[in-house]
Amino acid sequence: PAELGLKYRRIQLTTNDNLRLKGWFVRGDSSNKGIVIVHEQGGTRHAGLRYAKPLNENGFSVLMLDLRNSGDSEGQFSTLGYQERNDVLAAARFLLNNHKLKSIGVLGFAEGASAAIFAMSEEPAIKAGVFEAPYFDPVFMLDSKIDKRFGFSAGILSSLCKKIFSFRVQWDIEEVTPGKTMAKIVSKGVFVIHGEKDRSIPIDQGVRLYQAANQPKRILAVRNGGHLDAFNLEAERVTKEIVAFFTEHL
């Protein structure tokens, strides 16, 4: 953050399941609104730097954290965003309790978008969310990861892996999904961004999530965009629209 000219401090959060998370906090200019930036699985808090400066310049406080099992945070495994919702909730509590903010937005990437959606459904103070390359269906995500790891169609492994994963994470991945959760969220702004040529999480996943959302909502398809390509291809436009969205809905 310092290299971008941001005045920040290092923070440590504790989740409700007693994991210690590391992050950066950048205070906004007399604003009572904050943004939690949630990286993708395999990423770190550095993913938030691309948007931290313009958000902060527009008055928002910004919190970037390493999710569990990522970067400098504790945790032994990742869960496609389900248990990570506790990490986002810990970040929201930090902004609400330590800095007396009134309204919070979440900016999530891929699996981090799902964590943000789950947290948004639980925390009333989270009023708006921007989700880049989100997934609608966790079974699809699990099958995709099996395909990539083993090099063949999930097939019979899918059922076995679903049972093992659900047991380990304590998550019914067929009943508690980002899509079904999104449909229950009301009176909160939703902005879906997705690359048209995303091969990791195809755009139909983002479209289905957008369709499940209630108003107010919007969607941006990034032309020729691959996975998490929005900033790389259309930095000025996407940044402007994200800032405008949070300004309107927080």
mmCIF file of C-alpha atoms in Angstrom:
data_model
loop_
_atom_site.group_PDB
_atom_site.id
_atom_site.type_symbol
_atom_site.label_atom_id
_atom_site.label_comp_id
_atom_site.label_asym_id
_atom_site.label_seq_id
_atom_site.Cartn_x
_atom_site.Cartn_y
_atom_site.Cartn_z
ATOM 1 C CA PRO A 1 0.000 0.000 0.000
ATOM 2 C CA ALA A 2 2.803 2.443 0.813
ATOM 3 C CA GLU A 3 4.088 2.170 -2.751
ATOM 4 C CA LEU A 4 0.712 3.495 -3.930
ATOM 5 C CA GLY A 5 0.901 6.406 -1.512
ATOM 6 C CA LEU A 6 -1.670 4.912 0.862
ATOM 7 C CA LYS A 7 -1.397 5.453 4.606
ATOM 8 C CA TYR A 8 -2.178 2.080 6.101
ATOM 9 C CA ARG A 9 -1.695 -0.045 9.145
ATOM 10 C CA ARG A 10 -1.298 -3.770 9.586
ATOM 11 C CA ILE A 11 -4.146 -5.429 11.445
ATOM 12 C CA GLN A 12 -4.987 -8.799 12.942
ATOM 13 C CA LEU A 13 -8.532 -10.130 13.091
ATOM 14 C CA THR A 14 -9.920 -13.120 14.977
ATOM 15 C CA THR A 15 -12.776 -15.087 13.438
ATOM 16 C CA ASN A 16 -15.645 -16.634 15.370
ATOM 17 C CA ASP A 17 -13.944 -20.016 14.890
ATOM 18 C CA ASN A 18 -10.726 -18.640 16.426
ATOM 19 C CA LEU A 19 -8.458 -18.208 13.408
ATOM 20 C CA ARG A 20 -6.112 -15.240 13.300
ATOM 21 C CA LEU A 21 -6.135 -13.332 10.019
ATOM 22 C CA LYS A 22 -3.733 -10.678 8.792
ATOM 23 C CA GLY A 23 -4.686 -7.643 6.768
ATOM 24 C CA TRP A 24 -4.184 -4.012 5.817
ATOM 25 C CA PHE A 25 -6.493 -1.175 6.775
ATOM 26 C CA VAL A 26 -6.601 2.188 5.004
ATOM 27 C CA ARG A 27 -8.718 4.836 6.717
ATOM 28 C CA GLY A 28 -11.067 6.892 4.546
ATOM 29 C CA ASP A 29 -11.283 10.654 4.577
ATOM 30 C CA SER A 30 -13.994 11.404 7.162
ATOM 31 C CA SER A 31 -16.277 8.769 5.630
ATOM 32 C CA ASN A 32 -18.446 6.357 7.621
ATOM 33 C CA LYS A 33 -18.391 3.888 4.737
ATOM 34 C CA GLY A 34 -15.930 1.050 4.221
ATOM 35 C CA ILE A 35 -15.095 -1.640 1.672
ATOM 36 C CA VAL A 36 -13.835 -5.159 2.444
ATOM 37 C CA ILE A 37 -11.878 -6.602 -0.495
ATOM 38 C CA VAL A 38 -11.941 -10.399 -0.649
ATOM 39 C CA HIS A 39 -9.383 -12.216 -2.806
ATOM 40 C CA GLU A 40 -9.852 -15.432 -4.771
ATOM 41 C CA GLN A 41 -8.754 -18.894 -3.599
ATOM 42 C CA GLY A 42 -4.987 -19.109 -3.991
ATOM 43 C CA GLY A 43 -4.634 -15.325 -3.819
ATOM 44 C CA THR A 44 -3.732 -12.891 -1.048
ATOM 45 C CA ARG A 45 -4.696 -9.422 0.144
ATOM 46 C CA HIS A 46 -2.483 -7.987 -2.618
ATOM 47 C CA ALA A 47 -5.344 -8.638 -5.047
ATOM 48 C CA GLY A 48 -7.168 -5.678 -3.511
ATOM 49 C CA LEU A 49 -4.476 -3.118 -4.219
ATOM 50 C CA ARG A 50 -5.708 -2.460 -7.763
ATOM 51 C CA TYR A 51 -8.925 -0.954 -6.400
ATOM 52 C CA ALA A 52 -7.810 0.255 -2.967
ATOM 53 C CA LYS A 53 -6.378 3.580 -4.081
ATOM 54 C CA PRO A 54 -9.341 4.848 -6.159
ATOM 55 C CA LEU A 55 -11.807 3.707 -3.500
ATOM 56 C CA ASN A 56 -9.828 5.440 -0.777
ATOM 57 C CA GLU A 57 -9.464 8.590 -2.877
ATOM 58 C CA ASN A 58 -13.255 8.702 -3.015
ATOM 59 C CA GLY A 59 -13.532 8.658 0.760
ATOM 60 C CA PHE A 60 -13.982 4.973 1.523
ATOM 61 C CA SER A 61 -12.067 3.139 4.201
ATOM 62 C CA VAL A 62 -10.603 -0.042 2.718
ATOM 63 C CA LEU A 63 -9.783 -3.340 4.408
ATOM 64 C CA MET A 64 -7.779 -5.995 2.554
ATOM 65 C CA LEU A 65 -7.306 -9.300 4.346
ATOM 66 C CA ASP A 66 -5.644 -12.637 3.763
ATOM 67 C CA LEU A 67 -8.388 -15.228 3.978
ATOM 68 C CA ARG A 68 -7.859 -18.401 6.009
ATOM 69 C CA ASN A 69 -5.184 -20.702 4.599
ATOM 70 C CA SER A 70 -3.830 -17.792 2.537
ATOM 71 C CA GLY A 71 -0.930 -15.375 2.819
ATOM 72 C CA ASP A 72 -0.037 -14.691 6.451
ATOM 73 C CA SER A 73 -3.326 -15.914 7.931
ATOM 74 C CA GLU A 74 -3.977 -19.105 9.862
ATOM 75 C CA GLY A 75 -6.006 -22.040 8.569
ATOM 76 C CA GLN A 76 -5.316 -25.448 7.071
ATOM 77 C CA PHE A 77 -7.649 -25.595 4.081
ATOM 78 C CA SER A 78 -9.862 -23.483 1.826
ATOM 79 C CA THR A 79 -13.586 -24.052 1.351
ATOM 80 C CA LEU A 80 -14.711 -22.340 -1.883
ATOM 81 C CA GLY A 81 -15.886 -19.373 0.195
ATOM 82 C CA TYR A 82 -18.194 -21.035 2.712
ATOM 83 C CA GLN A 83 -16.081 -20.985 5.886
ATOM 84 C CA GLU A 84 -14.349 -17.881 4.521
ATOM 85 C CA ARG A 85 -17.614 -16.032 5.117
ATOM 86 C CA ASN A 86 -16.497 -15.957 8.759
ATOM 87 C CA ASP A 87 -13.380 -14.081 7.657
ATOM 88 C CA VAL A 88 -15.474 -11.444 5.883
ATOM 89 C CA LEU A 89 -17.751 -11.155 8.907
ATOM 90 C CA ALA A 90 -14.698 -10.621 11.131
ATOM 91 C CA ALA A 91 -13.582 -7.823 8.806
ATOM 92 C CA ALA A 92 -17.042 -6.255 8.926
ATOM 93 C CA ARG A 93 -17.056 -6.373 12.741
ATOM 94 C CA PHE A 94 -13.655 -4.687 12.777
ATOM 95 C CA LEU A 95 -14.981 -1.791 10.681
ATOM 96 C CA LEU A 96 -18.200 -1.491 12.655
ATOM 97 C CA ASN A 97 -16.786 -1.834 16.162
ATOM 98 C CA ASN A 98 -13.256 -0.444 15.926
ATOM 99 C CA HIS A 99 -13.892 2.396 13.510
ATOM 100 C CA LYS A 100 -17.616 3.072 13.986
ATOM 101 C CA LEU A 101 -18.433 2.805 10.314
ATOM 102 C CA LYS A 102 -22.122 2.687 9.437
ATOM 103 C CA SER A 103 -22.254 1.096 5.994
ATOM 104 C CA ILE A 104 -20.055 -1.575 4.402
ATOM 105 C CA GLY A 105 -19.529 -2.841 0.880
ATOM 106 C CA VAL A 106 -17.820 -6.046 -0.199
ATOM 107 C CA LEU A 107 -15.701 -6.506 -3.318
ATOM 108 C CA GLY A 108 -15.052 -10.195 -3.939
ATOM 109 C CA PHE A 109 -13.193 -12.157 -6.596
ATOM 110 C CA ALA A 110 -14.188 -15.723 -7.646
ATOM 111 C CA GLU A 111 -14.343 -17.894 -4.481
ATOM 112 C CA GLY A 112 -13.928 -14.685 -2.485
ATOM 113 C CA ALA A 113 -17.123 -13.427 -4.109
ATOM 114 C CA SER A 114 -18.970 -16.400 -2.636
ATOM 115 C CA ALA A 115 -17.549 -15.679 0.812
ATOM 116 C CA ALA A 116 -18.756 -12.100 0.413
ATOM 117 C CA ILE A 117 -22.243 -13.216 -0.691
ATOM 118 C CA PHE A 118 -22.639 -15.528 2.296
ATOM 119 C CA ALA A 119 -21.446 -12.774 4.652
ATOM 120 C CA MET A 120 -23.704 -10.208 2.996
ATOM 121 C CA SER A 121 -26.715 -12.398 3.746
ATOM 122 C CA GLU A 122 -25.791 -12.535 7.457
ATOM 123 C CA GLU A 123 -24.588 -8.997 8.233
ATOM 124 C CA PRO A 124 -27.181 -6.185 7.917
ATOM 125 C CA ALA A 125 -24.497 -3.486 7.705
ATOM 126 C CA ILE A 126 -23.172 -4.954 4.432
ATOM 127 C CA LYS A 127 -25.325 -2.929 2.056
ATOM 128 C CA ALA A 128 -23.775 -3.616 -1.346
ATOM 129 C CA GLY A 129 -21.509 -6.067 -3.124
ATOM 130 C CA VAL A 130 -19.419 -6.176 -6.283
ATOM 131 C CA PHE A 131 -18.618 -9.706 -7.417
ATOM 132 C CA GLU A 132 -16.102 -10.446 -10.178
ATOM 133 C CA ALA A 133 -16.123 -13.946 -11.708
ATOM 134 C CA PRO A 134 -18.511 -15.369 -9.102
ATOM 135 C CA TYR A 135 -19.863 -18.888 -9.240
ATOM 136 C CA PHE A 136 -23.509 -19.873 -8.848
ATOM 137 C CA ASP A 137 -23.182 -23.576 -8.124
ATOM 138 C CA PRO A 138 -20.563 -25.098 -5.754
ATOM 139 C CA VAL A 139 -21.064 -28.567 -7.250
ATOM 140 C CA PHE A 140 -19.917 -27.155 -10.590
ATOM 141 C CA MET A 141 -16.858 -25.662 -8.888
ATOM 142 C CA LEU A 142 -15.976 -28.895 -7.128
ATOM 143 C CA ASP A 143 -16.324 -30.911 -10.347
ATOM 144 C CA SER A 144 -14.131 -28.376 -12.182
ATOM 145 C CA LYS A 145 -11.391 -28.711 -9.599
ATOM 146 C CA ILE A 146 -11.547 -32.522 -9.859
ATOM 147 C CA ASP A 147 -11.259 -32.263 -13.639
ATOM 148 C CA LYS A 148 -8.208 -29.985 -13.389
ATOM 149 C CA ARG A 149 -6.468 -32.042 -10.739
ATOM 150 C CA PHE A 150 -6.978 -35.487 -12.238
ATOM 151 C CA GLY A 151 -7.267 -34.610 -15.905
ATOM 152 C CA PHE A 152 -10.548 -36.364 -16.580
ATOM 153 C CA SER A 153 -14.272 -35.856 -16.120
ATOM 154 C CA ALA A 154 -15.375 -35.926 -12.473
ATOM 155 C CA GLY A 155 -17.855 -38.774 -13.024
ATOM 156 C CA ILE A 156 -18.105 -41.131 -10.060
ATOM 157 C CA LEU A 157 -15.519 -39.115 -8.126
ATOM 158 C CA SER A 158 -17.958 -36.236 -7.944
ATOM 159 C CA SER A 159 -20.376 -37.963 -5.587
ATOM 160 C CA LEU A 160 -17.579 -39.215 -3.334
ATOM 161 C CA CYS A 161 -15.800 -35.860 -3.241
ATOM 162 C CA LYS A 162 -19.035 -34.026 -2.500
ATOM 163 C CA LYS A 163 -19.629 -36.238 0.524
ATOM 164 C CA ILE A 164 -16.059 -35.860 1.808
ATOM 165 C CA PHE A 165 -15.980 -32.115 1.191
ATOM 166 C CA SER A 166 -19.408 -31.502 2.744
ATOM 167 C CA PHE A 167 -18.462 -33.513 5.830
ATOM 168 C CA ARG A 168 -15.112 -31.786 6.281
ATOM 169 C CA VAL A 169 -16.482 -28.280 5.775
ATOM 170 C CA GLN A 170 -19.872 -28.943 7.423
ATOM 171 C CA TRP A 171 -21.607 -27.517 4.378
ATOM 172 C CA ASP A 172 -24.519 -28.911 2.365
ATOM 173 C CA ILE A 173 -23.260 -27.738 -1.024
ATOM 174 C CA GLU A 174 -26.467 -28.626 -2.820
ATOM 175 C CA GLU A 175 -28.757 -26.669 -0.491
ATOM 176 C CA VAL A 176 -26.622 -23.743 0.692
ATOM 177 C CA THR A 177 -25.295 -22.177 -2.496
ATOM 178 C CA PRO A 178 -24.296 -18.669 -3.604
ATOM 179 C CA GLY A 179 -27.248 -18.702 -6.000
ATOM 180 C CA LYS A 180 -29.856 -19.653 -3.396
ATOM 181 C CA THR A 181 -28.291 -17.295 -0.873
ATOM 182 C CA MET A 182 -28.288 -14.428 -3.351
ATOM 183 C CA ALA A 183 -32.010 -14.908 -3.986
ATOM 184 C CA LYS A 184 -32.684 -14.286 -0.286
ATOM 185 C CA ILE A 185 -30.786 -10.982 -0.176
ATOM 186 C CA VAL A 186 -33.132 -8.007 -0.502
ATOM 187 C CA SER A 187 -32.721 -4.232 -0.659
ATOM 188 C CA LYS A 188 -28.966 -4.450 -1.159
ATOM 189 C CA GLY A 189 -27.050 -3.451 -4.283
ATOM 190 C CA VAL A 190 -25.526 -6.243 -6.391
ATOM 191 C CA PHE A 191 -23.026 -5.717 -9.221
ATOM 192 C CA VAL A 192 -21.745 -8.756 -11.125
ATOM 193 C CA ILE A 193 -18.659 -8.483 -13.360
ATOM 194 C CA HIS A 194 -17.582 -11.388 -15.549
ATOM 195 C CA GLY A 195 -15.243 -12.016 -18.465
ATOM 196 C CA GLU A 196 -17.001 -13.297 -21.565
ATOM 197 C CA LYS A 197 -14.234 -15.837 -22.185
ATOM 198 C CA ASP A 198 -13.585 -16.934 -18.611
ATOM 199 C CA ARG A 199 -12.595 -20.619 -18.765
ATOM 200 C CA SER A 200 -12.130 -21.102 -15.040
ATOM 201 C CA ILE A 201 -15.603 -19.935 -14.061
ATOM 202 C CA PRO A 202 -17.689 -19.539 -17.241
ATOM 203 C CA ILE A 203 -19.779 -16.420 -17.603
ATOM 204 C CA ASP A 204 -23.028 -18.394 -17.386
ATOM 205 C CA GLN A 205 -22.265 -18.859 -13.678
ATOM 206 C CA GLY A 206 -22.166 -15.081 -13.232
ATOM 207 C CA VAL A 207 -25.272 -14.581 -15.348
ATOM 208 C CA ARG A 208 -27.224 -17.110 -13.284
ATOM 209 C CA LEU A 209 -26.121 -15.385 -10.088
ATOM 210 C CA TYR A 210 -27.227 -12.035 -11.493
ATOM 211 C CA GLN A 211 -30.589 -13.500 -12.470
ATOM 212 C CA ALA A 212 -31.067 -14.848 -8.953
ATOM 213 C CA ALA A 213 -30.377 -11.440 -7.388
ATOM 214 C CA ASN A 214 -33.087 -8.989 -6.428
ATOM 215 C CA GLN A 215 -33.071 -5.337 -7.438
ATOM 216 C CA PRO A 216 -31.119 -3.110 -7.368
ATOM 217 C CA LYS A 217 -28.669 -5.042 -9.526
ATOM 218 C CA ARG A 218 -26.499 -4.738 -12.602
ATOM 219 C CA ILE A 219 -24.103 -6.842 -14.634
ATOM 220 C CA LEU A 220 -21.042 -6.041 -16.731
ATOM 221 C CA ALA A 221 -19.725 -8.558 -19.264
ATOM 222 C CA VAL A 222 -16.075 -7.845 -20.052
ATOM 223 C CA ARG A 223 -15.559 -8.286 -23.773
ATOM 224 C CA ASN A 224 -12.850 -10.859 -24.546
ATOM 225 C CA GLY A 225 -12.159 -11.076 -20.820
ATOM 226 C CA GLY A 226 -10.691 -14.201 -19.268
ATOM 227 C CA HIS A 227 -10.660 -15.089 -15.580
ATOM 228 C CA LEU A 228 -10.484 -11.988 -13.353
ATOM 229 C CA ASP A 229 -9.449 -9.925 -16.368
ATOM 230 C CA ALA A 230 -11.641 -6.853 -15.848
ATOM 231 C CA PHE A 231 -8.925 -4.593 -14.460
ATOM 232 C CA ASN A 232 -6.325 -5.806 -16.954
ATOM 233 C CA LEU A 233 -8.530 -5.043 -19.948
ATOM 234 C CA GLU A 234 -10.705 -2.116 -18.869
ATOM 235 C CA ALA A 235 -9.122 -0.650 -15.756
ATOM 236 C CA GLU A 236 -10.429 2.900 -16.101
ATOM 237 C CA ARG A 237 -14.002 1.942 -16.959
ATOM 238 C CA VAL A 238 -14.332 -0.849 -14.401
ATOM 239 C CA THR A 239 -12.778 1.191 -11.592
ATOM 240 C CA LYS A 240 -15.054 4.138 -12.341
ATOM 241 C CA GLU A 241 -18.142 1.929 -12.337
ATOM 242 C CA ILE A 242 -17.197 0.168 -9.091
ATOM 243 C CA VAL A 243 -16.609 3.471 -7.301
ATOM 244 C CA ALA A 244 -19.875 4.875 -8.662
ATOM 245 C CA PHE A 245 -21.766 1.762 -7.596
ATOM 246 C CA PHE A 246 -20.543 1.887 -4.017
ATOM 247 C CA THR A 247 -21.114 5.644 -3.867
ATOM 248 C CA GLU A 248 -24.738 5.119 -4.886
ATOM 249 C CA HIS A 249 -25.570 2.130 -2.707
ATOM 250 C CA LEU A 250 -23.666 2.793 0.538
#
